[in-house]
Amino acid sequence: MSLALYGHPFSSYTQKVLVALYENAIPFEFRCLGPDTPQHAAEWLRRWPLGKFPLLLDGERSVVETTIIIEYLQLAHPGPVRLLPADSMAALDVRFLDRFFDLHVMQWVQHAVNGALTGDAVKREEGLALAAKKLDLAYAWLEKQLAGRTWAAGEAFTLADCAAAPALFYADWTQRIPETCPVLRAYRARLLARSSFARAVNEAREFRPLFPLGAPDRD
């Protein structure tokens, strides 16, 4: 098998790539990074000493950064689901939304998580407060942006949805999407019902106690 993915099932960015792989049923070996697999960690760090995951290995070629990995998969291992439109302007819209979910949703979830991981109660509350403020701004923008759309960029499932699925999954755990955002809540529900993301969520279910903010008893 030529493709291998280094990551962790509970990682949002690993899930982002897993969704893309599952969408097109691309065969790959998953190499989980954890205390029970030191051999995987050693090889991963040898190939990417910056220590960020996921990392895709295709033969001897290493590909990092989730957006680049998904675009690489479309070029090197295309399948029936085209995750980036052929039209350049439409592709630009998809790339923008991909960045929005990574930088304006998931980044603030990570900010709150990092505050909690310090073990300092003050830093935890400060991190949560700022994340809540930023996420509420993102929710309000998305509520208008997604109106009349099935998926993030329109009627087709794309790279933007690969980013949105884990980002909104964990964001709702961090700062619940309010009832005043029914469009966004419905979009998150559609993502959870998508077989590719449902599979990623189920594969990570056992790791929920690791969520430092406390995983709610809901998807």
CSV table of N, CA, C and O in Angstrom, one decimal, residues 35-126:
chain,number,residue,atom,x,y,z
A,35,PRO,N,1.2,7.0,22.5
A,35,PRO,CA,2.2,6.4,23.4
A,35,PRO,C,2.4,4.9,23.1
A,35,PRO,O,3.5,4.3,23.4
A,36,ASP,N,1.4,4.2,22.4
A,36,ASP,CA,1.6,2.8,22.1
A,36,ASP,C,2.2,2.5,20.8
A,36,ASP,O,2.5,1.4,20.5
A,37,THR,N,2.5,3.6,20.1
A,37,THR,CA,3.1,3.4,18.7
A,37,THR,C,4.4,4.3,18.6
A,37,THR,O,4.4,5.2,17.7
A,38,PRO,N,5.4,4.1,19.4
A,38,PRO,CA,6.6,5.0,19.3
A,38,PRO,C,7.3,4.9,17.9
A,38,PRO,O,7.9,5.8,17.5
A,39,GLN,N,7.1,3.7,17.3
A,39,GLN,CA,7.8,3.6,16.0
A,39,GLN,C,7.2,4.5,14.9
A,39,GLN,O,7.9,5.0,14.1
A,40,HIS,N,5.9,4.8,15.1
A,40,HIS,CA,5.3,5.7,14.1
A,40,HIS,C,5.7,7.2,14.4
A,40,HIS,O,6.0,7.9,13.5
A,41,ALA,N,5.8,7.5,15.7
A,41,ALA,CA,6.3,8.9,16.1
A,41,ALA,C,7.7,9.1,15.6
A,41,ALA,O,8.0,10.2,15.1
A,42,ALA,N,8.5,8.2,15.7
A,42,ALA,CA,9.9,8.4,15.3
A,42,ALA,C,10.0,8.7,13.8
A,42,ALA,O,10.7,9.6,13.3
A,43,GLU,N,9.3,7.9,13.0
A,43,GLU,CA,9.3,8.1,11.5
A,43,GLU,C,8.6,9.4,11.1
A,43,GLU,O,9.1,10.1,10.2
A,44,TRP,N,7.5,9.7,11.8
A,44,TRP,CA,6.8,10.9,11.5
A,44,TRP,C,7.7,12.1,11.8
A,44,TRP,O,7.8,13.0,10.9
A,45,LEU,N,8.4,12.2,12.9
A,45,LEU,CA,9.3,13.3,13.3
A,45,LEU,C,10.5,13.3,12.3
A,45,LEU,O,11.0,14.4,12.1
A,46,ARG,N,10.9,12.2,11.9
A,46,ARG,CA,12.1,12.2,10.9
A,46,ARG,C,11.6,12.9,9.7
A,46,ARG,O,12.4,13.7,9.1
A,47,ARG,N,10.4,12.7,9.2
A,47,ARG,CA,9.9,13.2,8.0
A,47,ARG,C,9.4,14.7,8.2
A,47,ARG,O,9.4,15.4,7.2
A,48,TRP,N,9.0,15.0,9.4
A,48,TRP,CA,8.4,16.3,9.6
A,48,TRP,C,8.8,16.8,11.0
A,48,TRP,O,7.9,16.7,11.9
A,49,PRO,N,10.0,17.3,11.2
A,49,PRO,CA,10.5,17.6,12.6
A,49,PRO,C,9.7,18.7,13.2
A,49,PRO,O,9.9,19.0,14.4
A,50,LEU,N,8.9,19.5,12.5
A,50,LEU,CA,8.1,20.5,13.1
A,50,LEU,C,7.0,19.9,14.0
A,50,LEU,O,6.4,20.6,14.8
A,51,GLY,N,6.8,18.6,13.9
A,51,GLY,CA,5.9,17.9,14.9
A,51,GLY,C,4.5,18.2,14.8
A,51,GLY,O,3.7,18.2,15.8
A,52,LYS,N,4.0,18.5,13.6
A,52,LYS,CA,2.5,18.7,13.4
A,52,LYS,C,1.9,17.6,12.6
A,52,LYS,O,2.6,17.0,11.7
A,53,PHE,N,0.7,17.2,12.9
A,53,PHE,CA,0.1,16.2,12.1
A,53,PHE,C,-1.3,16.7,11.7
A,53,PHE,O,-1.8,17.6,12.3
A,54,PRO,N,-1.8,16.0,10.6
A,54,PRO,CA,-1.4,14.8,10.0
A,54,PRO,C,-0.3,15.0,8.9
A,54,PRO,O,0.0,16.2,8.5
A,55,LEU,N,0.3,13.9,8.6
A,55,LEU,CA,1.3,13.8,7.5
A,55,LEU,C,0.9,12.7,6.6
A,55,LEU,O,0.6,11.6,7.1
A,56,LEU,N,0.8,13.0,5.3
A,56,LEU,CA,0.5,11.9,4.3
A,56,LEU,C,1.8,11.5,3.7
A,56,LEU,O,2.6,12.3,3.2
A,57,LEU,N,2.0,10.2,3.6
A,57,LEU,CA,3.1,9.6,3.0
A,57,LEU,C,2.6,8.8,1.7
A,57,LEU,O,1.8,7.9,1.8
A,58,ASP,N,3.2,9.2,0.6
A,58,ASP,CA,2.8,8.6,-0.7
A,58,ASP,C,4.1,8.0,-1.3
A,58,ASP,O,4.9,8.8,-1.9
A,59,GLY,N,4.4,6.7,-1.0
A,59,GLY,CA,5.7,6.2,-1.4
A,59,GLY,C,6.7,6.8,-0.5
A,59,GLY,O,6.7,6.7,0.7
A,60,GLU,N,7.6,7.6,-1.1
A,60,GLU,CA,8.6,8.3,-0.4
A,60,GLU,C,8.3,9.8,-0.3
A,60,GLU,O,9.1,10.6,0.2
A,61,ARG,N,7.2,10.2,-0.8
A,61,ARG,CA,6.9,11.6,-0.8
A,61,ARG,C,6.0,12.0,0.4
A,61,ARG,O,5.0,11.3,0.7
A,62,SER,N,6.5,13.0,1.2
A,62,SER,CA,5.7,13.4,2.3
A,62,SER,C,4.9,14.7,2.0
A,62,SER,O,5.5,15.6,1.3
A,63,VAL,N,3.7,14.7,2.4
A,63,VAL,CA,2.8,15.8,2.1
A,63,VAL,C,2.2,16.3,3.5
A,63,VAL,O,1.6,15.5,4.2
A,64,VAL,N,2.4,17.6,3.8
A,64,VAL,CA,1.9,18.1,5.1
A,64,VAL,C,0.9,19.3,4.8
A,64,VAL,O,0.9,19.8,3.7
A,65,GLU,N,0.2,19.7,5.8
A,65,GLU,CA,-0.8,20.7,5.8
A,65,GLU,C,-2.0,20.2,5.2
A,65,GLU,O,-2.0,19.8,4.0
A,66,THR,N,-3.1,20.2,5.9
A,66,THR,CA,-4.3,19.5,5.5
A,66,THR,C,-4.9,20.0,4.2
A,66,THR,O,-5.3,19.1,3.4
A,67,THR,N,-4.9,21.3,3.9
A,67,THR,CA,-5.5,21.7,2.6
A,67,THR,C,-4.6,21.2,1.5
A,67,THR,O,-5.1,20.8,0.5
A,68,ILE,N,-3.3,21.3,1.7
A,68,ILE,CA,-2.4,20.8,0.6
A,68,ILE,C,-2.5,19.3,0.4
A,68,ILE,O,-2.5,18.8,-0.7
A,69,ILE,N,-2.7,18.6,1.5
A,69,ILE,CA,-2.9,17.1,1.4
A,69,ILE,C,-4.1,16.8,0.6
A,69,ILE,O,-4.1,15.9,-0.3
A,70,ILE,N,-5.2,17.5,0.9
A,70,ILE,CA,-6.5,17.2,0.1
A,70,ILE,C,-6.3,17.6,-1.3
A,70,ILE,O,-6.8,16.8,-2.2
A,71,GLU,N,-5.7,18.7,-1.6
A,71,GLU,CA,-5.5,19.1,-3.0
A,71,GLU,C,-4.5,18.1,-3.7
A,71,GLU,O,-4.7,17.7,-4.9
A,72,TYR,N,-3.6,17.6,-3.0
A,72,TYR,CA,-2.6,16.6,-3.5
A,72,TYR,C,-3.4,15.3,-3.9
A,72,TYR,O,-3.2,14.7,-4.9
A,73,LEU,N,-4.3,14.9,-2.9
A,73,LEU,CA,-5.1,13.7,-3.2
A,73,LEU,C,-5.9,13.8,-4.5
A,73,LEU,O,-6.0,12.8,-5.3
A,74,GLN,N,-6.4,15.0,-4.7
A,74,GLN,CA,-7.2,15.2,-5.9
A,74,GLN,C,-6.4,15.1,-7.2
A,74,GLN,O,-6.8,14.5,-8.2
A,75,LEU,N,-5.1,15.5,-7.1
A,75,LEU,CA,-4.2,15.5,-8.2
A,75,LEU,C,-3.7,14.1,-8.4
A,75,LEU,O,-3.6,13.6,-9.6
A,76,ALA,N,-3.2,13.4,-7.4
A,76,ALA,CA,-2.5,12.2,-7.5
A,76,ALA,C,-3.4,10.9,-7.3
A,76,ALA,O,-3.0,9.9,-7.8
A,77,HIS,N,-4.5,11.1,-6.6
A,77,HIS,CA,-5.4,9.9,-6.4
A,77,HIS,C,-6.8,10.4,-6.5
A,77,HIS,O,-7.6,10.3,-5.6
A,78,PRO,N,-7.2,10.8,-7.7
A,78,PRO,CA,-8.6,11.4,-7.9
A,78,PRO,C,-9.6,10.3,-7.8
A,78,PRO,O,-9.4,9.1,-8.1
A,79,GLY,N,-10.8,10.7,-7.4
A,79,GLY,CA,-11.9,9.8,-7.2
A,79,GLY,C,-13.2,10.4,-7.8
A,79,GLY,O,-13.1,11.5,-8.3
A,80,PRO,N,-14.3,9.8,-7.6
A,80,PRO,CA,-15.6,10.3,-8.1
A,80,PRO,C,-16.0,11.6,-7.5
A,80,PRO,O,-16.8,12.4,-8.1
A,81,VAL,N,-15.6,11.9,-6.2
A,81,VAL,CA,-16.0,13.1,-5.5
A,81,VAL,C,-14.9,14.1,-5.7
A,81,VAL,O,-13.8,14.0,-5.2
A,82,ARG,N,-15.2,15.2,-6.5
A,82,ARG,CA,-14.2,16.2,-6.8
A,82,ARG,C,-14.3,17.3,-5.7
A,82,ARG,O,-15.3,18.0,-5.6
A,83,LEU,N,-13.3,17.3,-4.8
A,83,LEU,CA,-13.3,18.2,-3.7
A,83,LEU,C,-12.9,19.6,-3.9
A,83,LEU,O,-13.0,20.5,-3.1
A,84,LEU,N,-12.3,19.9,-5.1
A,84,LEU,CA,-12.0,21.2,-5.5
A,84,LEU,C,-12.5,21.4,-6.9
A,84,LEU,O,-12.2,20.7,-7.8
A,85,PRO,N,-13.4,22.4,-7.2
A,85,PRO,CA,-14.0,22.6,-8.5
A,85,PRO,C,-12.9,22.8,-9.6
A,85,PRO,O,-11.9,23.4,-9.3
A,86,ALA,N,-13.3,22.4,-10.8
A,86,ALA,CA,-12.4,22.7,-12.0
A,86,ALA,C,-12.4,24.1,-12.3
A,86,ALA,O,-11.3,24.7,-12.8
A,87,ASP,N,-13.5,24.8,-12.1
A,87,ASP,CA,-13.5,26.3,-12.4
A,87,ASP,C,-12.7,27.0,-11.4
A,87,ASP,O,-12.9,26.9,-10.2
A,88,SER,N,-11.8,27.9,-11.9
A,88,SER,CA,-10.8,28.6,-11.0
A,88,SER,C,-11.5,29.5,-10.0
A,88,SER,O,-11.1,29.6,-8.8
A,89,MET,N,-12.5,30.2,-10.4
A,89,MET,CA,-13.2,31.2,-9.5
A,89,MET,C,-14.0,30.4,-8.5
A,89,MET,O,-14.0,30.8,-7.3
A,90,ALA,N,-14.6,29.3,-8.9
A,90,ALA,CA,-15.4,28.5,-7.9
A,90,ALA,C,-14.4,27.9,-6.9
A,90,ALA,O,-14.7,27.7,-5.7
A,91,ALA,N,-13.2,27.4,-7.4
A,91,ALA,CA,-12.2,26.9,-6.5
A,91,ALA,C,-11.7,27.9,-5.5
A,91,ALA,O,-11.4,27.5,-4.4
A,92,LEU,N,-11.6,29.1,-6.0
A,92,LEU,CA,-11.2,30.2,-5.0
A,92,LEU,C,-12.1,30.3,-3.9
A,92,LEU,O,-11.7,30.5,-2.7
A,93,ASP,N,-13.4,30.3,-4.2
A,93,ASP,CA,-14.5,30.4,-3.2
A,93,ASP,C,-14.3,29.2,-2.2
A,93,ASP,O,-14.5,29.4,-1.0
A,94,VAL,N,-14.1,28.0,-2.7
A,94,VAL,CA,-13.9,26.9,-1.8
A,94,VAL,C,-12.7,27.0,-0.9
A,94,VAL,O,-12.7,26.7,0.3
A,95,ARG,N,-11.6,27.5,-1.5
A,95,ARG,CA,-10.4,27.7,-0.7
A,95,ARG,C,-10.6,28.7,0.4
A,95,ARG,O,-10.1,28.6,1.5
A,96,PHE,N,-11.3,29.8,0.1
A,96,PHE,CA,-11.6,30.8,1.1
A,96,PHE,C,-12.4,30.2,2.2
A,96,PHE,O,-12.0,30.4,3.4
A,97,LEU,N,-13.4,29.4,2.0
A,97,LEU,CA,-14.2,28.8,3.0
A,97,LEU,C,-13.4,27.8,3.8
A,97,LEU,O,-13.5,27.7,5.0
A,98,ASP,N,-12.5,27.1,3.1
A,98,ASP,CA,-11.6,26.2,3.8
A,98,ASP,C,-10.8,26.9,4.8
A,98,ASP,O,-10.6,26.5,6.0
A,99,ARG,N,-10.2,28.1,4.4
A,99,ARG,CA,-9.4,28.9,5.3
A,99,ARG,C,-10.2,29.4,6.5
A,99,ARG,O,-9.8,29.6,7.6
A,100,PHE,N,-11.5,29.8,6.1
A,100,PHE,CA,-12.4,30.4,7.2
A,100,PHE,C,-12.6,29.4,8.3
A,100,PHE,O,-12.4,29.7,9.5
A,101,PHE,N,-12.9,28.1,7.9
A,101,PHE,CA,-13.2,27.1,9.0
A,101,PHE,C,-11.9,26.8,9.8
A,101,PHE,O,-12.0,26.6,11.0
A,102,ASP,N,-10.8,26.8,9.1
A,102,ASP,CA,-9.5,26.5,9.8
A,102,ASP,C,-9.1,27.7,10.7
A,102,ASP,O,-8.7,27.5,11.9
A,103,LEU,N,-9.2,28.9,10.2
A,103,LEU,CA,-8.6,30.1,10.9
A,103,LEU,C,-9.6,30.8,11.8
A,103,LEU,O,-9.2,31.5,12.8
A,104,HIS,N,-10.9,30.8,11.5
A,104,HIS,CA,-11.9,31.5,12.3
A,104,HIS,C,-12.8,30.7,13.1
A,104,HIS,O,-13.7,31.2,13.8
A,105,VAL,N,-12.7,29.4,12.9
A,105,VAL,CA,-13.5,28.4,13.8
A,105,VAL,C,-12.6,27.5,14.5
A,105,VAL,O,-12.4,27.7,15.8
A,106,MET,N,-11.8,26.7,13.8
A,106,MET,CA,-11.0,25.7,14.6
A,106,MET,C,-9.9,26.4,15.4
A,106,MET,O,-9.5,25.9,16.4
A,107,GLN,N,-9.3,27.4,14.9
A,107,GLN,CA,-8.3,28.1,15.6
A,107,GLN,C,-8.7,28.6,17.0
A,107,GLN,O,-8.0,28.5,18.0
A,108,TRP,N,-10.0,29.0,17.1
A,108,TRP,CA,-10.5,29.5,18.4
A,108,TRP,C,-10.9,28.4,19.3
A,108,TRP,O,-10.7,28.5,20.5
A,109,VAL,N,-11.3,27.3,18.7
A,109,VAL,CA,-11.4,26.0,19.5
A,109,VAL,C,-10.1,25.7,20.2
A,109,VAL,O,-10.0,25.4,21.4
A,110,GLN,N,-9.1,25.7,19.3
A,110,GLN,CA,-7.7,25.3,19.8
A,110,GLN,C,-7.2,26.3,20.9
A,110,GLN,O,-6.6,25.9,21.8
A,111,HIS,N,-7.6,27.6,20.7
A,111,HIS,CA,-7.2,28.6,21.7
A,111,HIS,C,-7.8,28.2,23.1
A,111,HIS,O,-7.1,28.3,24.1
A,112,ALA,N,-9.1,27.9,23.1
A,112,ALA,CA,-9.8,27.5,24.3
A,112,ALA,C,-9.2,26.2,24.9
A,112,ALA,O,-8.9,26.1,26.1
A,113,VAL,N,-8.9,25.2,24.0
A,113,VAL,CA,-8.3,24.0,24.5
A,113,VAL,C,-6.9,24.2,25.1
A,113,VAL,O,-6.6,23.7,26.1
A,114,ASN,N,-6.1,25.1,24.4
A,114,ASN,CA,-4.8,25.4,25.0
A,114,ASN,C,-4.9,26.0,26.3
A,114,ASN,O,-4.0,25.7,27.2
A,115,GLY,N,-5.8,26.9,26.5
A,115,GLY,CA,-6.0,27.5,27.9
A,115,GLY,C,-6.3,26.4,28.9
A,115,GLY,O,-5.8,26.5,30.0
A,116,ALA,N,-7.2,25.5,28.6
A,116,ALA,CA,-7.5,24.4,29.5
A,116,ALA,C,-6.4,23.5,29.8
A,116,ALA,O,-6.2,23.0,30.9
A,117,LEU,N,-5.5,23.3,28.8
A,117,LEU,CA,-4.4,22.4,29.0
A,117,LEU,C,-3.3,22.9,29.9
A,117,LEU,O,-2.5,22.2,30.4
A,118,THR,N,-3.3,24.2,30.2
A,118,THR,CA,-2.4,24.8,31.1
A,118,THR,C,-2.6,24.3,32.5
A,118,THR,O,-1.7,24.4,33.3
A,119,GLY,N,-3.8,23.9,32.8
A,119,GLY,CA,-4.2,23.6,34.2
A,119,GLY,C,-4.4,24.8,35.1
A,119,GLY,O,-4.7,24.6,36.3
A,120,ASP,N,-4.3,26.0,34.5
A,120,ASP,CA,-4.5,27.2,35.3
A,120,ASP,C,-6.0,27.6,35.1
A,120,ASP,O,-6.4,27.9,33.9
A,121,ALA,N,-6.7,27.8,36.1
A,121,ALA,CA,-8.2,28.1,36.0
A,121,ALA,C,-8.4,29.4,35.4
A,121,ALA,O,-9.4,29.6,34.6
A,122,VAL,N,-7.6,30.4,35.7
A,122,VAL,CA,-7.7,31.7,35.1
A,122,VAL,C,-7.5,31.7,33.6
A,122,VAL,O,-8.3,32.2,32.8
A,123,LYS,N,-6.4,31.0,33.2
A,123,LYS,CA,-6.1,30.9,31.7
A,123,LYS,C,-7.2,30.1,31.0
A,123,LYS,O,-7.6,30.4,29.9
A,124,ARG,N,-7.8,29.1,31.7
A,124,ARG,CA,-8.9,28.4,31.1
A,124,ARG,C,-10.1,29.3,30.8
A,124,ARG,O,-10.6,29.2,29.7
A,125,GLU,N,-10.4,30.1,31.8
A,125,GLU,CA,-11.6,30.9,31.6
A,125,GLU,C,-11.3,32.0,30.6
A,125,GLU,O,-12.2,32.4,29.8
A,126,GLU,N,-10.1,32.6,30.6
A,126,GLU,CA,-9.8,33.6,29.6
A,126,GLU,C,-9.8,33.0,28.2
A,126,GLU,O,-10.3,33.7,27.3
